[in-house]
XYZ file of C-alpha atoms in Angstrom:
742
model
C -37.256 -40.972 -0.801
C -36.243 -43.032 2.106
C -35.694 -46.671 1.692
C -33.202 -47.694 4.430
C -33.546 -48.838 8.061
C -34.707 -46.312 10.448
C -33.311 -46.855 13.914
C -35.275 -44.542 16.287
C -33.384 -43.898 19.078
C -36.303 -42.190 21.483
C -40.237 -42.953 21.001
C -43.081 -40.912 19.403
C -45.168 -41.281 22.333
C -44.393 -41.519 25.939
C -44.351 -44.863 28.054
C -44.408 -45.563 31.647
C -41.018 -47.555 32.340
C -42.291 -50.766 34.103
C -39.434 -52.767 36.350
C -40.576 -55.726 38.011
C -37.883 -57.625 39.667
C -39.457 -60.730 42.112
C -37.050 -62.014 44.029
C -37.694 -65.657 45.428
C -37.857 -66.380 49.064
C -34.194 -68.084 49.556
C -32.804 -70.179 52.438
C -30.077 -68.946 54.667
C -27.246 -69.133 52.401
C -28.940 -69.808 49.346
C -29.426 -67.074 46.183
C -31.587 -64.441 45.276
C -32.562 -63.484 41.446
C -33.140 -60.207 39.816
C -34.013 -58.933 36.438
C -34.449 -55.537 34.304
C -34.331 -53.654 31.017
C -32.517 -50.524 30.705
C -33.878 -48.946 29.188
C -37.412 -49.876 30.011
C -39.305 -48.294 27.040
C -38.008 -48.181 23.619
C -39.226 -47.402 20.314
C -39.719 -50.343 17.705
C -36.628 -51.369 16.269
C -34.588 -49.610 19.419
C -32.314 -52.134 21.938
C -32.675 -52.131 25.597
C -30.268 -54.444 27.773
C -31.597 -57.177 29.782
C -29.736 -57.815 33.200
C -29.819 -60.807 35.215
C -28.538 -60.293 38.591
C -27.855 -63.023 40.795
C -26.793 -62.720 44.347
C -25.062 -65.179 46.948
C -26.563 -64.578 50.621
C -24.746 -65.067 53.562
C -23.290 -66.885 55.602
C -20.623 -67.220 53.132
C -19.987 -70.326 50.783
C -19.611 -70.778 47.226
C -22.354 -71.445 44.898
C -21.177 -74.069 42.843
C -22.155 -74.193 38.987
C -24.619 -71.818 38.103
C -27.319 -72.205 35.448
C -30.206 -70.761 33.778
C -32.435 -70.470 30.538
C -34.127 -67.394 29.915
C -36.908 -67.348 27.027
C -38.200 -64.450 25.529
C -41.879 -63.787 25.347
C -43.363 -63.693 21.368
C -41.585 -60.808 19.339
C -38.597 -60.396 21.884
C -35.049 -61.133 20.105
C -31.759 -60.565 20.844
C -30.307 -57.680 18.918
C -28.278 -57.924 15.776
C -25.024 -57.214 18.072
C -26.011 -59.013 21.447
C -22.964 -57.681 23.148
C -23.686 -60.603 25.932
C -21.466 -60.945 29.150
C -21.026 -62.305 32.681
C -19.410 -60.893 35.548
C -18.558 -64.024 37.305
C -17.413 -66.344 34.237
C -19.117 -69.249 32.760
C -20.561 -69.461 29.208
C -23.458 -66.971 27.957
C -25.133 -68.169 24.753
C -27.676 -65.250 22.870
C -27.322 -65.268 19.041
C -28.532 -62.371 17.079
C -31.925 -62.843 16.591
C -32.169 -65.619 19.017
C -35.121 -65.927 21.585
C -33.485 -66.976 24.524
C -30.493 -66.447 26.725
C -28.807 -69.227 28.485
C -26.032 -69.192 30.917
C -23.823 -71.871 32.541
C -20.512 -72.423 34.393
C -20.448 -69.344 36.470
C -19.653 -69.448 40.234
C -20.071 -67.000 43.114
C -18.076 -67.204 46.490
C -18.708 -65.078 49.511
C -21.504 -62.133 49.552
C -21.265 -61.244 45.848
C -23.367 -60.469 42.753
C -23.285 -62.211 39.257
C -24.851 -59.712 36.804
C -25.609 -61.439 32.752
C -26.584 -58.993 30.338
C -27.276 -58.902 26.741
C -28.840 -56.389 24.000
C -32.362 -57.169 23.079
C -34.713 -55.556 20.624
C -38.663 -55.949 18.965
C -40.098 -54.665 16.057
C -43.428 -54.882 17.463
C -44.977 -52.674 19.478
C -46.048 -53.795 22.725
C -45.399 -54.810 26.365
C -43.173 -57.759 27.285
C -43.245 -59.455 30.121
C -40.217 -61.251 30.464
C -39.187 -64.085 32.975
C -35.526 -65.652 33.673
C -36.602 -68.979 34.700
C -35.738 -70.923 37.173
C -31.700 -70.525 38.385
C -30.095 -73.496 39.333
C -26.446 -73.966 41.417
C -24.672 -76.899 42.795
C -23.833 -75.712 46.005
C -26.618 -73.415 47.072
C -29.746 -74.730 45.528
C -32.265 -72.620 43.253
C -33.396 -69.104 42.761
C -37.092 -68.524 42.049
C -37.558 -66.937 38.453
C -37.467 -63.268 38.216
C -39.870 -61.035 36.014
C -39.191 -57.789 34.252
C -41.444 -55.712 31.678
C -40.117 -53.684 28.640
C -42.580 -51.542 26.519
C -41.739 -51.158 22.678
C -43.486 -48.158 21.152
C -44.560 -47.216 17.885
C -42.054 -46.560 15.101
C -42.221 -42.461 14.363
C -42.429 -41.104 11.022
C -39.338 -41.236 9.034
C -37.949 -37.548 8.217
C -36.969 -36.830 4.075
C -34.336 -34.745 5.236
C -32.744 -32.039 7.699
C -32.194 -28.441 7.740
C -30.008 -26.156 9.887
C -30.659 -22.049 9.961
C -30.657 -19.215 12.530
C -32.686 -19.884 15.975
C -34.543 -16.766 15.005
C -35.967 -18.049 11.848
C -39.905 -18.084 11.684
C -41.928 -21.029 13.421
C -42.722 -23.948 10.681
C -39.895 -22.690 8.248
C -38.509 -25.301 6.449
C -35.653 -23.206 5.293
C -33.550 -20.201 6.407
C -30.096 -18.557 6.657
C -26.968 -18.800 8.521
C -25.185 -15.502 9.160
C -21.670 -14.975 9.434
C -20.066 -16.106 12.455
C -17.016 -15.216 14.258
C -14.273 -17.740 14.861
C -13.782 -18.893 18.508
C -17.229 -17.210 19.484
C -20.087 -19.775 20.476
C -23.194 -19.784 18.454
C -26.516 -21.663 18.151
C -28.637 -22.913 15.457
C -31.820 -24.687 14.940
C -32.089 -28.319 13.443
C -35.317 -29.540 11.811
C -36.822 -32.705 10.498
C -38.520 -32.439 7.285
C -41.645 -34.413 5.849
C -41.517 -35.916 2.275
C -41.039 -33.511 -0.441
C -39.389 -31.023 1.959
C -42.232 -28.399 2.410
C -43.168 -28.813 6.107
C -41.512 -30.020 9.084
C -41.853 -33.373 10.345
C -43.158 -32.758 13.870
C -43.565 -36.774 14.539
C -39.555 -37.633 14.248
C -37.758 -38.483 17.362
C -34.403 -39.846 17.314
C -30.349 -39.147 17.608
C -28.853 -36.711 14.589
C -25.328 -36.674 14.373
C -23.979 -32.958 13.714
C -20.673 -31.630 11.986
C -19.334 -28.477 10.610
C -18.085 -29.336 6.967
C -15.861 -27.112 4.589
C -18.231 -26.364 1.509
C -15.695 -24.601 -0.525
C -14.836 -27.603 -2.696
C -17.079 -29.121 -5.203
C -18.877 -32.220 -4.373
C -22.021 -33.463 -2.523
C -22.649 -32.914 0.760
C -21.563 -36.257 1.923
C -18.398 -35.694 0.327
C -17.635 -32.222 2.236
C -14.769 -32.548 4.465
C -15.486 -32.364 8.096
C -13.966 -29.692 9.727
C -15.054 -31.182 13.542
C -17.742 -33.145 15.097
C -20.358 -30.972 16.737
C -22.142 -34.124 18.781
C -25.465 -35.845 18.964
C -28.526 -33.950 18.885
C -31.704 -35.927 20.274
C -35.257 -35.038 19.431
C -37.810 -35.736 21.404
C -41.651 -36.016 20.747
C -41.962 -32.728 22.428
C -39.812 -31.016 20.011
C -42.119 -31.214 17.306
C -39.526 -32.112 14.548
C -37.213 -28.552 15.754
C -34.696 -28.369 18.141
C -31.504 -25.955 19.204
C -28.306 -26.708 19.259
C -26.418 -24.272 21.221
C -22.693 -23.768 21.943
C -21.317 -24.360 18.666
C -17.838 -22.916 18.616
C -14.729 -23.210 15.729
C -11.488 -21.760 16.713
C -10.314 -21.437 12.924
C -11.633 -19.063 9.853
C -13.629 -20.949 6.874
C -15.228 -18.955 4.319
C -17.597 -21.655 3.241
C -18.804 -23.618 5.939
C -22.262 -25.918 6.277
C -23.889 -28.265 9.171
C -24.018 -31.782 8.134
C -26.478 -33.753 9.764
C -26.368 -37.567 9.710
C -29.624 -40.039 10.796
C -28.905 -42.439 12.646
C -26.394 -40.922 14.682
C -24.682 -43.962 15.174
C -24.422 -46.920 12.804
C -25.127 -47.119 9.280
C -26.556 -43.865 8.050
C -29.715 -43.784 6.389
C -29.914 -39.814 5.762
C -27.313 -37.392 5.207
C -28.379 -33.880 4.914
C -26.570 -30.313 4.809
C -27.692 -26.920 5.411
C -29.238 -25.426 2.777
C -27.600 -22.003 3.294
C -23.814 -21.854 3.897
C -21.916 -19.473 5.824
C -18.303 -17.683 6.832
C -16.758 -18.099 9.964
C -14.663 -15.188 9.922
C -11.649 -14.076 12.051
C -12.718 -11.505 15.068
C -10.512 -8.885 13.719
C -7.011 -7.786 12.527
C -4.170 -6.992 14.794
C -0.520 -6.678 14.729
C -0.743 -4.291 11.551
C 2.731 -2.897 10.797
C 3.618 -0.640 7.421
C 7.376 -0.415 6.430
C 9.474 0.235 3.537
C 13.041 -0.359 2.778
C 13.585 2.904 1.626
C 11.093 5.940 0.165
C 10.560 3.999 -3.487
C 10.988 0.205 -2.321
C 8.795 -2.103 -0.151
C 10.025 -3.499 2.860
C 10.855 -4.017 6.601
C 13.712 -1.560 7.279
C 11.729 1.364 8.255
C 8.314 2.223 9.987
C 5.742 4.344 7.917
C 4.192 5.932 11.246
C 5.348 9.409 10.534
C 2.833 12.153 11.171
C 5.033 15.268 11.584
C 5.393 17.877 8.797
C 9.276 17.722 9.010
C 11.946 15.153 9.574
C 11.436 11.433 10.088
C 10.919 8.921 7.169
C 8.987 9.438 4.088
C 7.830 7.461 1.401
C 6.916 8.529 -2.268
C 3.578 8.642 -3.190
C 2.475 5.954 -5.621
C 5.569 3.876 -4.956
C 5.349 0.351 -3.190
C 5.647 -0.298 0.540
C 4.629 -2.850 2.657
C 1.557 -3.703 5.049
C 1.596 -6.887 7.109
C -1.650 -7.728 9.550
C -2.561 -11.020 11.551
C -6.001 -12.085 11.365
C -7.152 -13.154 15.142
C -10.209 -14.969 16.553
C -12.205 -14.027 19.476
C -9.764 -15.635 21.804
C -6.963 -13.961 20.557
C -5.564 -16.557 18.395
C -4.003 -16.297 14.831
C -6.757 -17.995 12.619
C -4.174 -20.084 10.551
C -6.694 -20.725 7.819
C -7.205 -17.123 6.774
C -5.949 -16.235 3.141
C -7.882 -13.195 2.563
C -7.609 -10.018 0.787
C -8.308 -7.056 3.086
C -8.707 -3.487 1.611
C -7.598 -0.290 2.653
C -10.183 2.018 4.421
C -9.016 5.688 4.739
C -10.678 7.131 7.800
C -9.496 10.975 7.930
C -6.268 13.004 7.338
C -3.932 13.367 9.470
C -1.651 15.844 7.391
C -2.216 18.400 6.652
C -4.634 19.323 9.121
C -6.631 21.607 7.347
C -7.781 21.731 3.874
C -6.648 18.174 3.129
C -7.775 15.758 0.064
C -7.686 12.310 0.677
C -5.646 10.210 -1.394
C -6.275 6.467 -2.839
C -4.873 3.789 -0.637
C -4.341 0.565 -2.492
C -3.093 -2.744 -0.915
C -2.036 -4.638 -4.131
C -1.670 -8.372 -4.225
C -1.885 -9.965 -0.474
C -0.057 -13.081 0.491
C -1.016 -15.274 3.298
C 1.020 -17.680 5.665
C -0.478 -18.817 9.139
C -3.195 -16.430 9.109
C -0.821 -13.678 8.564
C -1.233 -11.510 5.379
C 1.472 -9.564 3.675
C 0.762 -6.967 1.191
C 4.446 -5.918 -0.664
C 2.570 -3.425 -3.472
C 0.595 -1.311 -1.120
C 0.623 2.547 -2.386
C -0.934 5.826 -1.399
C -1.478 8.623 -4.202
C -1.260 11.368 -2.082
C 0.878 13.797 0.295
C 0.793 13.873 3.906
C -0.493 11.271 6.468
C -3.488 9.495 7.058
C -5.492 7.458 9.367
C -6.795 4.182 7.881
C -7.999 0.956 8.826
C -7.788 -2.517 7.263
C -11.288 -3.818 5.957
C -12.332 -7.371 4.400
C -15.732 -7.304 3.253
C -14.797 -10.581 0.833
C -14.016 -13.226 3.147
C -17.638 -13.710 4.111
C -18.809 -13.128 0.553
C -21.075 -16.037 0.703
C -23.276 -14.416 3.018
C -23.872 -11.295 1.215
C -27.269 -12.491 0.191
C -28.551 -13.964 3.237
C -29.213 -10.508 5.073
C -25.956 -10.753 7.151
C -24.992 -7.147 7.713
C -21.465 -5.829 7.064
C -20.665 -5.681 10.936
C -21.404 -9.386 10.797
C -19.448 -9.849 7.433
C -16.681 -7.338 7.769
C -13.040 -8.064 9.234
C -11.538 -4.968 10.589
C -8.447 -4.045 12.207
C -8.134 -0.920 14.801
C -7.383 2.435 12.971
C -3.797 3.275 12.713
C -1.507 6.368 11.085
C 0.413 5.927 8.212
C 2.945 8.631 6.697
C 4.206 10.776 5.879
C 4.143 10.963 2.176
C 5.855 13.154 -0.178
C 5.644 13.648 -4.206
C 7.260 10.976 -6.192
C 8.484 13.776 -8.455
C 7.975 17.292 -10.146
C 6.946 17.707 -13.607
C 7.666 21.415 -14.978
C 5.792 23.099 -17.635
C 6.988 26.468 -19.674
C 4.661 28.937 -18.374
C 6.124 31.851 -20.496
C 7.876 32.257 -23.710
C 11.584 33.711 -22.784
C 12.928 36.234 -25.138
C 16.747 37.561 -24.803
C 17.761 41.211 -24.899
C 19.924 41.526 -28.272
C 23.012 43.559 -27.293
C 21.546 43.679 -23.784
C 20.317 47.057 -24.377
C 16.520 47.826 -25.097
C 17.364 51.491 -25.277
C 19.150 51.098 -28.714
C 16.894 50.958 -31.241
C 19.196 49.839 -34.045
C 20.434 46.873 -32.452
C 20.668 43.476 -34.061
C 23.416 41.537 -32.849
C 25.334 40.858 -29.476
C 29.121 40.496 -29.073
C 30.847 37.135 -27.932
C 31.446 37.360 -24.217
C 28.935 40.140 -23.969
C 26.413 39.244 -21.421
C 22.546 39.568 -22.372
C 19.443 39.189 -20.184
C 15.943 38.847 -20.848
C 13.204 40.811 -22.125
C 10.955 38.077 -20.962
C 11.962 35.872 -18.399
C 11.886 32.061 -18.424
C 9.227 30.863 -16.084
C 7.811 27.356 -15.235
C 4.738 26.024 -13.702
C 5.946 23.303 -10.913
C 3.515 20.683 -10.312
C 4.094 17.929 -7.618
C 2.805 14.152 -8.875
C 2.629 10.639 -7.733
C 4.273 7.446 -9.587
C 1.381 7.636 -11.749
C 1.721 11.429 -12.928
C -1.613 12.543 -11.023
C -0.939 15.956 -9.163
C -0.601 15.793 -5.400
C -2.639 18.041 -4.276
C -1.759 18.400 -0.685
C 1.917 19.210 -1.565
C 0.796 22.859 -0.469
C 1.582 24.974 3.054
C 3.887 23.241 5.560
C 4.337 19.947 3.340
C 5.875 22.319 0.535
C 9.324 21.835 0.643
C 10.836 23.510 -2.148
C 13.596 26.433 -2.221
C 15.276 28.264 -4.924
C 18.916 26.317 -3.715
C 16.987 23.388 -5.149
C 16.596 24.799 -8.904
C 18.498 23.840 -11.948
C 19.035 25.628 -14.781
C 20.833 24.263 -17.863
C 21.577 26.441 -20.745
C 22.224 24.462 -24.049
C 23.572 26.374 -27.370
C 24.070 24.626 -30.618
C 27.252 26.805 -31.349
C 29.853 27.971 -28.712
C 30.029 27.573 -25.070
C 27.738 29.697 -22.500
C 29.149 31.278 -19.739
C 26.528 31.063 -16.980
C 28.429 32.443 -13.907
C 26.136 35.360 -14.131
C 23.005 33.692 -13.442
C 21.159 34.530 -10.030
C 19.129 32.843 -7.645
C 15.829 32.343 -9.132
C 12.380 32.651 -7.120
C 10.157 29.782 -6.281
C 6.377 30.304 -5.618
C 3.801 27.695 -3.954
C 0.612 28.623 -5.957
C -1.462 25.593 -3.699
C -2.893 22.331 -4.535
C 0.533 20.889 -5.400
C 1.414 23.747 -7.745
C 4.161 26.243 -7.984
C 6.355 28.693 -10.113
C 9.761 28.728 -10.728
C 11.075 32.236 -11.981
C 14.636 33.221 -13.378
C 16.138 36.044 -11.497
C 15.617 39.244 -13.075
C 19.232 39.780 -13.398
C 20.034 36.479 -15.127
C 22.626 37.006 -17.851
C 24.778 34.692 -20.058
C 27.403 35.247 -22.612
C 29.152 33.208 -25.192
C 32.700 32.266 -24.071
C 35.175 34.407 -25.554
C 38.880 33.032 -26.519
C 39.896 33.142 -30.095
C 37.672 35.083 -32.897
C 34.687 33.071 -34.594
C 32.778 33.912 -37.576
C 29.569 35.363 -37.041
C 26.798 32.819 -36.081
C 23.353 32.635 -35.100
C 22.444 32.047 -31.403
C 20.212 29.106 -30.775
C 19.809 28.272 -27.381
C 17.673 26.016 -25.060
C 16.943 26.223 -21.666
C 15.988 23.357 -19.272
C 14.300 24.416 -15.666
C 14.016 21.589 -13.041
C 14.060 21.314 -9.270
C 14.966 18.995 -6.514
C 13.214 18.604 -2.808
C 16.137 18.224 -0.866
C 14.587 18.808 2.528
C 14.092 15.313 3.267
C 17.496 13.777 2.410
C 18.995 13.909 5.746
C 17.189 10.830 7.101
C 18.976 7.787 5.432
C 16.248 5.996 2.646
C 14.262 9.249 2.224
C 16.492 10.355 -0.751
C 15.236 13.479 -2.758
C 12.345 14.242 -5.148
C 13.652 15.154 -8.519
C 12.025 16.338 -11.506
C 10.911 13.963 -14.111
C 10.098 16.285 -17.020
C 11.929 19.571 -16.825
C 10.510 22.704 -18.627
C 12.024 22.985 -22.208
C 12.716 26.502 -23.591
C 13.617 25.697 -26.985
C 15.521 27.916 -29.487
C 14.932 31.029 -27.227
C 14.233 34.193 -29.216
C 16.082 37.539 -29.584
C 14.154 40.613 -29.531
C 16.220 42.574 -32.040
C 18.136 39.912 -33.775
C 20.525 36.704 -32.789
C 23.654 37.023 -34.648
C 26.712 36.876 -32.565
C 29.759 38.486 -33.834
C 33.318 38.383 -32.216
C 34.419 42.075 -32.042
C 37.139 44.059 -30.643
C 37.875 48.104 -30.342
C 40.320 49.627 -32.052
C 42.240 53.150 -31.571
C 44.913 54.821 -33.820
C 47.445 57.554 -33.304
C 46.705 60.909 -34.207
C 48.339 63.795 -34.833
C 47.441 67.562 -35.153
C 47.464 71.330 -34.076
C 48.043 72.258 -30.240
C 45.565 75.016 -31.411
C 42.908 72.718 -32.467
C 40.725 70.114 -30.874
C 42.149 66.659 -31.954
C 39.598 63.811 -32.988
C 41.053 60.356 -32.295
C 39.892 57.445 -34.528
C 38.220 54.905 -32.337
C 36.086 52.058 -33.957
C 34.731 48.484 -33.540
C 35.547 45.726 -35.454
C 34.459 42.187 -35.944
C 35.712 39.021 -37.536
C 34.383 38.123 -40.849
C 35.714 34.686 -41.013
C 39.270 35.859 -42.432
C 39.959 38.980 -40.593
C 38.578 41.877 -38.484
C 36.285 44.568 -40.419
C 34.442 47.796 -39.361
C 31.477 46.600 -37.684
C 29.239 48.964 -39.403
C 26.213 47.378 -37.538
C 27.086 48.556 -34.393
C 25.371 51.910 -33.480
C 24.970 50.747 -30.022
C 28.572 51.040 -28.305
C 28.976 53.723 -26.104
C 31.760 54.907 -23.738
C 32.245 57.705 -21.061
C 35.316 59.886 -21.269
C 36.227 58.648 -17.700
C 36.930 55.028 -19.303
C 39.909 56.582 -21.380
C 42.922 56.750 -19.110
C 45.825 58.909 -20.241
C 49.527 58.454 -19.546
C 53.228 59.200 -20.562
C 52.714 62.819 -20.828
C 55.591 63.904 -23.391
C 57.423 67.453 -24.027
C 55.881 70.507 -23.381
C 52.519 68.632 -22.764
C 51.391 68.566 -19.165
C 48.872 66.501 -17.436
C 45.545 67.784 -17.980
C 46.415 70.520 -20.672
C 44.057 68.587 -22.724
C 40.945 66.886 -21.888
C 39.064 63.591 -23.253
C 35.829 63.942 -24.650
C 33.682 60.608 -25.808
C 29.976 60.352 -25.302
C 26.928 58.820 -27.256
C 26.747 55.485 -29.225
C 28.839 54.737 -32.043
C 27.906 55.355 -35.325
C 28.231 52.707 -37.911
C 31.097 51.145 -36.070
C 32.704 54.490 -35.329
C 32.706 56.635 -32.105
C 33.824 60.349 -31.357
C 36.633 60.594 -29.056
C 38.317 63.517 -29.330
C 40.885 65.791 -27.086
C 40.805 69.550 -26.466
C 43.213 72.163 -27.781
C 46.017 72.047 -25.629
C 46.841 75.789 -26.413
C 50.011 77.377 -28.083
C 53.221 76.041 -26.635
C 51.947 72.938 -25.630
C 53.158 70.718 -27.885
C 53.779 67.044 -26.900
C 52.192 63.744 -26.838
C 49.885 61.447 -24.588
C 49.334 58.108 -24.625
C 45.474 56.885 -24.180
C 44.046 53.602 -23.265
C 40.174 52.398 -23.213
C 39.787 50.669 -20.041
C 37.523 47.703 -21.075
C 37.942 45.340 -18.005
C 36.061 45.060 -15.143
C 38.863 47.319 -13.181
C 40.628 50.581 -14.355
C 44.028 51.677 -13.734
C 45.580 55.285 -14.184
C 43.604 58.654 -14.657
C 42.130 60.701 -16.819
C 41.354 64.076 -17.572
C 37.674 65.537 -17.919
C 36.954 69.166 -18.067
C 40.357 69.705 -17.393
C 40.717 68.036 -14.171
C 42.417 64.927 -13.046
C 40.087 61.882 -12.288
C 40.737 58.212 -11.924
C 39.724 56.141 -14.753
C 36.532 54.104 -14.795
C 36.218 50.887 -16.035
C 34.000 50.210 -19.061
C 33.256 46.853 -18.267
C 33.108 45.964 -21.956
C 35.883 43.129 -22.336
C 33.942 41.711 -25.222
C 35.709 44.595 -27.298
C 39.384 43.407 -25.662
C 41.674 42.723 -28.458
C 45.280 40.564 -28.568
C 47.463 43.799 -29.434
C 50.853 42.063 -27.911
C 50.414 38.544 -28.480
C 48.583 36.206 -26.219
C 45.072 36.125 -25.514
C 42.158 38.761 -26.497
C 42.140 40.155 -23.285
C 44.304 43.191 -23.984
C 42.737 47.173 -23.807
C 43.447 49.170 -27.341
C 45.866 52.094 -26.858
C 47.088 54.643 -29.240
C 49.052 58.340 -29.057
C 47.634 61.835 -29.100
C 50.318 64.160 -30.610
C 49.912 67.764 -30.566
C 52.093 70.233 -32.541
C 54.675 67.532 -34.004
C 55.556 66.456 -37.338
C 53.907 63.316 -38.555
C 57.267 62.502 -40.551
C 57.440 60.503 -43.697
C 54.404 58.730 -45.081
C 56.842 56.442 -46.961
C 56.041 52.974 -45.205
C 57.815 49.816 -46.053
C 55.753 47.242 -43.697
C 52.582 47.966 -41.533
C 50.821 45.053 -39.920
C 48.283 44.927 -37.056
C 48.142 42.282 -34.760
C 45.068 40.588 -34.160
């Protein structure tokens, strides 16, 4: 209920202004008197300025002292603030609420005019004919009284409130919505006066209403909202029927929660303050100046631009690792909206890389900070590999308008589309794709194998194979790491063998194969020719081999650009305690030859056997039924006496049996007595010659260095040797001391 005084600035009905100015005839050199009201028509309680004009007529001469008293008709009084004045000096007397105006002491010289004015009012409707009374002067005679009429209309109906809403709101509405507005873009709203109860428009309202744009984001009442800016005064006339459009509203800054505040009367002590029932946002027009950058491939920063859309070269950033986004919110005039402190989201519009078969990932922005209309996110991330086109969209800044029918186009703040890239996997995870099995004795054709010698290379029956999965920092597979974006090469593969006992020689490992399977997955397979061996130095007791293998891989293709780094394996494929197909015992062995003596008329067997170190000495390796040599592996030298070269030949073939071989010389024949030295060429190279089938031929290396011994001191890298004698006496069997060198 409104109980304060209502000051109407215009009338509820139309009046005809009447101005009657009567000038009394004056003598030559006398004065003329005129009077008027402005405005000549007011509403009850309104104010009008009463002006009395005194003109000094020629010939030039002074009027002397001027004086008059204007007594008003009944119910016409001086306003609460009379604001009386004179342009020719003197004293103006007009008390607030008084019924007259008195003037004395003023004067004029020459052909000039003196105006005396005062603000008057009336609370009673009617037509008021006012007479100035006689104007007297001491030097120019008297002036006849002049008259003017002031019309006072009845007061309009007082409204109970105001509202503001869109201009397209249906006629007769007392409430409506205000859609999202764009900063620095002009808009208009309709303001409506409300009847008591607020259920209908007060069509009889006339008067001036002050409008303001206010910030409604803080708690409080309408009158307590902080003013954003004054919009001016809206004057309602009777013809407006209580609803009038206020056009040309424009606010350059951004506000997430604004309202229109209406104050009546526009001037003086307000009797009614109301705000629009619907709050609304004034959003930036768009985002501009967008930059995406990093310090390096795993750190947000500003050192490098992330605009790379090439499949090779350039800056890359690891998927899921943080990078930086900066954007500035601008109004429709292209000026930054300093108030904007929103949190735009990333909206992906399409793949740039790969061009075909691309899977869009998830782009996140993280937390935004704001300063002077520019927002910065240092925790942005993208989940996939490649390059994408995207834009920034803030659909939340104008959230207050979500329920009022504002469209996404009205509410959303967007940037132009821009490219971001190139992204690479954060890391690789490898998992075992096979169960590898070592080849005991490195020979699957020997059915009785049960051990392998120290220093003897052994390969695989089943190769190690690992599945490679490219992943982002969160551990999800990067499906786009395929095709031209797949950069893995065999040179980036790493195979690490770890034995529980002993040391492994991995010098015989070949280059593995790397195969892309698609969708971020590939396969790493060990080389089919891969072999490892336990390092052979000094004798060790037999032990069970327990070997584990770790397989990993690196993408080193991007490392040539500063800040890119490499993409490494986070979780390698582990093959623990790899099994052997026929026994995992490892023995330190050596091949032993023994001197032989026999008739030149008979073939001569030469003792040859494999032995192993049992912890205290070498003993016959009865478990060895796999070792084999060829006759060409035995070199012959130092032919003595009547035994000439190749008068006897070597035969040696087949596998050993329980550690013993079948090395024999053919019978040299009658008269061919003598001796020959023999050496088994166990190394990777051979020296000397041999005799096979009666013909001399170069000795061939056996490449079985794991059976070399220490026959003359030093290291275990010496070939075994012996002497075969034909037709000679053995000599005494009496021995004083016999020692084998180990």
